[in-house]
PDB file of C-alpha atoms in Angstrom:
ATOM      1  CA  UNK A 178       0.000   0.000   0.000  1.00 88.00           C
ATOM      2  CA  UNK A 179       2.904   2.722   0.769  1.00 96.00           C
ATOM      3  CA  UNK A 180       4.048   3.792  -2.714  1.00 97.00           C
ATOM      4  CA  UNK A 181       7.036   5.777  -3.996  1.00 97.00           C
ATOM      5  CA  UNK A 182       6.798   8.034  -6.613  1.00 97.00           C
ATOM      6  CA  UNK A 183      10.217   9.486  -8.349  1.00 96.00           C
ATOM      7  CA  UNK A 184      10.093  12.647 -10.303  1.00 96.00           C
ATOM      8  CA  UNK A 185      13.418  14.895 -11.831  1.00 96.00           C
ATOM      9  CA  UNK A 186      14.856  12.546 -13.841  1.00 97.00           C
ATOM     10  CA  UNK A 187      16.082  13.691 -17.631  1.00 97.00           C
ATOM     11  CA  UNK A 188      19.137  14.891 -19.888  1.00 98.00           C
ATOM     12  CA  UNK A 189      21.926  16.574 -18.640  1.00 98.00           C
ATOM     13  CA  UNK A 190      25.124  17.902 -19.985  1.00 98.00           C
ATOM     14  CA  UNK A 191      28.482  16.944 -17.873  1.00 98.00           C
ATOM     15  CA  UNK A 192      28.962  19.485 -14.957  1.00 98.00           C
ATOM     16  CA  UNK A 193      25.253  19.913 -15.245  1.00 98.00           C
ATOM     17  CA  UNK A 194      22.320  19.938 -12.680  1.00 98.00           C
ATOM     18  CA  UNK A 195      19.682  18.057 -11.572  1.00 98.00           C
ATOM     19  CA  UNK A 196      17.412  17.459  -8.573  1.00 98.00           C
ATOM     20  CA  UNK A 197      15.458  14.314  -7.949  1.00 98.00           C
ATOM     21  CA  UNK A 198      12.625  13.613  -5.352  1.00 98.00           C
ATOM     22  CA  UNK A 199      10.850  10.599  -3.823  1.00 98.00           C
ATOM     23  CA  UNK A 200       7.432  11.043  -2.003  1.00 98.00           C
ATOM     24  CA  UNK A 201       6.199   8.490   0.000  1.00 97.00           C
ATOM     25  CA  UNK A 202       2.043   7.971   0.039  1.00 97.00           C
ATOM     26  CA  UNK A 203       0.100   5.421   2.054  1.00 97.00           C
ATOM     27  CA  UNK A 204      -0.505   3.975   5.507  1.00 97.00           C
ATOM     28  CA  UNK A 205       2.716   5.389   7.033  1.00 97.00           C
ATOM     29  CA  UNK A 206       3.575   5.597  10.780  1.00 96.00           C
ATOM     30  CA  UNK A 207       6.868   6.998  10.358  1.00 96.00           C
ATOM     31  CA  UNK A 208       9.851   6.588   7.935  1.00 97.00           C
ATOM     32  CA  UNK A 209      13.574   5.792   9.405  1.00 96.00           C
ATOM     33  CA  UNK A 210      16.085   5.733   6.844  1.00 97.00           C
ATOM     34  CA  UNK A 211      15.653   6.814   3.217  1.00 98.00           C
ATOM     35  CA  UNK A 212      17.933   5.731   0.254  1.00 98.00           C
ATOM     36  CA  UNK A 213      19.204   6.965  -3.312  1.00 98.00           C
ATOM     37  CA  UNK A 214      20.029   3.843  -5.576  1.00 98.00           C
ATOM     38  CA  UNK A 215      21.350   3.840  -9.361  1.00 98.00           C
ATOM     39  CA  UNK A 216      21.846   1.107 -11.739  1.00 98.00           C
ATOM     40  CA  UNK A 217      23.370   1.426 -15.008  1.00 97.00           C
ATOM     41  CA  UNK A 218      22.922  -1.163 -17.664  1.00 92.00           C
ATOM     42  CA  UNK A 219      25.094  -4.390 -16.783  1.00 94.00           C
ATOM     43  CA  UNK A 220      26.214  -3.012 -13.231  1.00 96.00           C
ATOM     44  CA  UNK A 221      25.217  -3.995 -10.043  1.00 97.00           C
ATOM     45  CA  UNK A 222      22.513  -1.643  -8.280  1.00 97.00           C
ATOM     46  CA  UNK A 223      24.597   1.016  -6.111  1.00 97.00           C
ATOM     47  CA  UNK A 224      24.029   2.590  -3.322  1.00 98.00           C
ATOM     48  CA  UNK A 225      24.216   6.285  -3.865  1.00 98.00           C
ATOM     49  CA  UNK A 226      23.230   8.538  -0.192  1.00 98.00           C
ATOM     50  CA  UNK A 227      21.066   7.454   3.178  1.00 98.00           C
ATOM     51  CA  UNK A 228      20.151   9.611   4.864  1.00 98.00           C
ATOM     52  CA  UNK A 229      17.972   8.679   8.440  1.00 97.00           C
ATOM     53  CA  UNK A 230      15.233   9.792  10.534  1.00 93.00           C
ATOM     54  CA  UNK A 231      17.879  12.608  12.326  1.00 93.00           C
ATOM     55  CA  UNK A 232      19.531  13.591   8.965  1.00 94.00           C
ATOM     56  CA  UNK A 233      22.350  12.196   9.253  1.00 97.00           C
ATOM     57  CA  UNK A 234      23.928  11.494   6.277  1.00 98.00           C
ATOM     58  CA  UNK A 235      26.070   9.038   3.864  1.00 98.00           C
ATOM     59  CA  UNK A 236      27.591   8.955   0.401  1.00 98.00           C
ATOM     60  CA  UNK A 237      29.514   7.127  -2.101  1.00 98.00           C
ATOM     61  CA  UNK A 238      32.450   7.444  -2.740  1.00 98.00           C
ATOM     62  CA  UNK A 239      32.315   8.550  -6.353  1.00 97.00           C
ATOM     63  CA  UNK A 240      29.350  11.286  -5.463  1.00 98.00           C
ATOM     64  CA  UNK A 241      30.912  12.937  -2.393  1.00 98.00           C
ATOM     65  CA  UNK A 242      31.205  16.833  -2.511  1.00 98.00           C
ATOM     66  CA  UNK A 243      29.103  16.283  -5.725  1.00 98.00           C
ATOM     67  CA  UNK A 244      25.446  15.132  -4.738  1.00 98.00           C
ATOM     68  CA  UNK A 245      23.287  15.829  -1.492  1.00 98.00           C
ATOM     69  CA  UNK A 246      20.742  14.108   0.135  1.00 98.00           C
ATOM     70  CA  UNK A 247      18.017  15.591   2.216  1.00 98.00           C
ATOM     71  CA  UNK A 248      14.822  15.139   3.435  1.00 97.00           C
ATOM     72  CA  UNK A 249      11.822  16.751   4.586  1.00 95.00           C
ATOM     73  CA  UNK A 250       9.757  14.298   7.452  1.00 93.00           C
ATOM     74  CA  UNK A 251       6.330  16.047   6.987  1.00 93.00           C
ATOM     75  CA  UNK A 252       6.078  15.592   3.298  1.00 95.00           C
ATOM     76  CA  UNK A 253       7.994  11.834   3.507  1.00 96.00           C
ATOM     77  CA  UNK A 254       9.852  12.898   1.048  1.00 97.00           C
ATOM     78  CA  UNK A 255      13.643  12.729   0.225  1.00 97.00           C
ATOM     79  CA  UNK A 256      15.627  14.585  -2.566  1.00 98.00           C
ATOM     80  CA  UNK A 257      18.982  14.130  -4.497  1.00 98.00           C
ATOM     81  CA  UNK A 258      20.689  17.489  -5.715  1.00 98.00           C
ATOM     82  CA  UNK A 259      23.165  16.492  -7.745  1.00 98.00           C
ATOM     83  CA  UNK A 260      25.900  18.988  -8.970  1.00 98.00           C
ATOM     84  CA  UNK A 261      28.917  18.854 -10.920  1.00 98.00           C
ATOM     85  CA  UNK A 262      27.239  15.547 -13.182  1.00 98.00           C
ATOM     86  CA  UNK A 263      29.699  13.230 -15.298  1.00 97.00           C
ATOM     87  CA  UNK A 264      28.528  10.517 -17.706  1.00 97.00           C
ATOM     88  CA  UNK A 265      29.422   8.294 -15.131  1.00 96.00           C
ATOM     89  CA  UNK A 266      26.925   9.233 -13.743  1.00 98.00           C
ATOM     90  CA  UNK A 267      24.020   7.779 -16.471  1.00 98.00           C
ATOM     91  CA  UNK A 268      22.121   5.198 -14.854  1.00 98.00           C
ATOM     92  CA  UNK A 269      18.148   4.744 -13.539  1.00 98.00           C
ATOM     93  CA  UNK A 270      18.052   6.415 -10.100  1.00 98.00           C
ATOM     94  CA  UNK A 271      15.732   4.716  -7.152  1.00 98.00           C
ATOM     95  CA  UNK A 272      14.477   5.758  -4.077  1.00 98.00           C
ATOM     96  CA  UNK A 273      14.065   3.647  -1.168  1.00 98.00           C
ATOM     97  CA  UNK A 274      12.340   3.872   2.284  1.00 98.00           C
ATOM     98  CA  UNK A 275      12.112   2.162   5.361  1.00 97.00           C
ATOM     99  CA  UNK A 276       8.769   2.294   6.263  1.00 97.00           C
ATOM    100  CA  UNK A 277       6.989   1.411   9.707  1.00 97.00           C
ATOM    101  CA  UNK A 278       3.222   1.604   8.743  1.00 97.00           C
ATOM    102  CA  UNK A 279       0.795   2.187  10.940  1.00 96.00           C
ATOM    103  CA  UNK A 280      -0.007  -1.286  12.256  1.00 96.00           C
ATOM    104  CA  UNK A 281       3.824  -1.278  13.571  1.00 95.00           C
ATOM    105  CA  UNK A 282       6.019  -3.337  11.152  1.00 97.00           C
ATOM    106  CA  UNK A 283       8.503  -2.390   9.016  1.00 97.00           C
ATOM    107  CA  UNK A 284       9.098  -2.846   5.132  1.00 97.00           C
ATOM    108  CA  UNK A 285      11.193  -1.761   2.726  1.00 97.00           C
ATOM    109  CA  UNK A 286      10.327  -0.121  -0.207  1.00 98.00           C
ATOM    110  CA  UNK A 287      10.996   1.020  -3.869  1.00 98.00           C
ATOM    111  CA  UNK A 288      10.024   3.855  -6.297  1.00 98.00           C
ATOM    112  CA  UNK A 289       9.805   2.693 -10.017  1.00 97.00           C
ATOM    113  CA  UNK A 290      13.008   4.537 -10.835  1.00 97.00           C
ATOM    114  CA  UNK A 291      14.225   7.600 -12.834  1.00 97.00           C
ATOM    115  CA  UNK A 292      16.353   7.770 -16.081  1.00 98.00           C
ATOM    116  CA  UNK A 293      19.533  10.271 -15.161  1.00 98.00           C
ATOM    117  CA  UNK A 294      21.218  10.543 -18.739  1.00 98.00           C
ATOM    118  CA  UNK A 295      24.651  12.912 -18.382  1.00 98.00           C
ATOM    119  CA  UNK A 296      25.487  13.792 -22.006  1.00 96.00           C
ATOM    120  CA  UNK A 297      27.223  15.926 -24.064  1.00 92.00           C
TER     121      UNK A 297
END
């Protein structure tokens, strides 16, 4: 029943902008961690930022100084600025939530994924 809908995705140049967001719908209680996953075509799914309930904060590797995570609690809804884009980059972006709904247990959760193209 809790869905996750992805928005922001498109074509960007390299050292381009773009901004993603995730809002979570549906019988939520509260929301403890929240993810940013890409996969390109023939790589393994990455992870990309967390961030938890607190905002505190992780990255990979490859995206730090680059890409920020953040999240607003009252609209369930985390975002992805990303700055400074390379083609490296490319690759279908997915949200991810874990979720205690309101009966009390917890799930995990996906959006359907966003196409990030970096191009010149």
């Amino acid at each position: 029943q809790v869905q996750l809908v992805e928005s922001g995705g498109g074509l960007v140049q390299p050292g381009g902008s773009l901004g993603l967001s995730c809002a979570a719908s549906g019988p939520i209680f509260s929301i403890n961690a929240m993810y940013w996953y890409r996969q390109a075509p023939g790589k393994q799914r990455e992870l990309v930022a967390g961030i938890t309930s607190d905002g505190s904060a992780n990255y990979a590797d490859s995206v730090k100084g680059r890409f920020t995570i953040t999240r607003d609690n009252a609209k369930n809804t985390v975002y992805l600025q990303m700055n400074s884009l390379k083609p490296d980059d490319t690759a279908v972006y997915y949200c991810n939530a874990d979720v205690k709904v309101l009966w009390g247990q917890r799930y995990s959760y996906w959006g359907q994924g966003t196409q990030v193209t970096v191009s010149s």
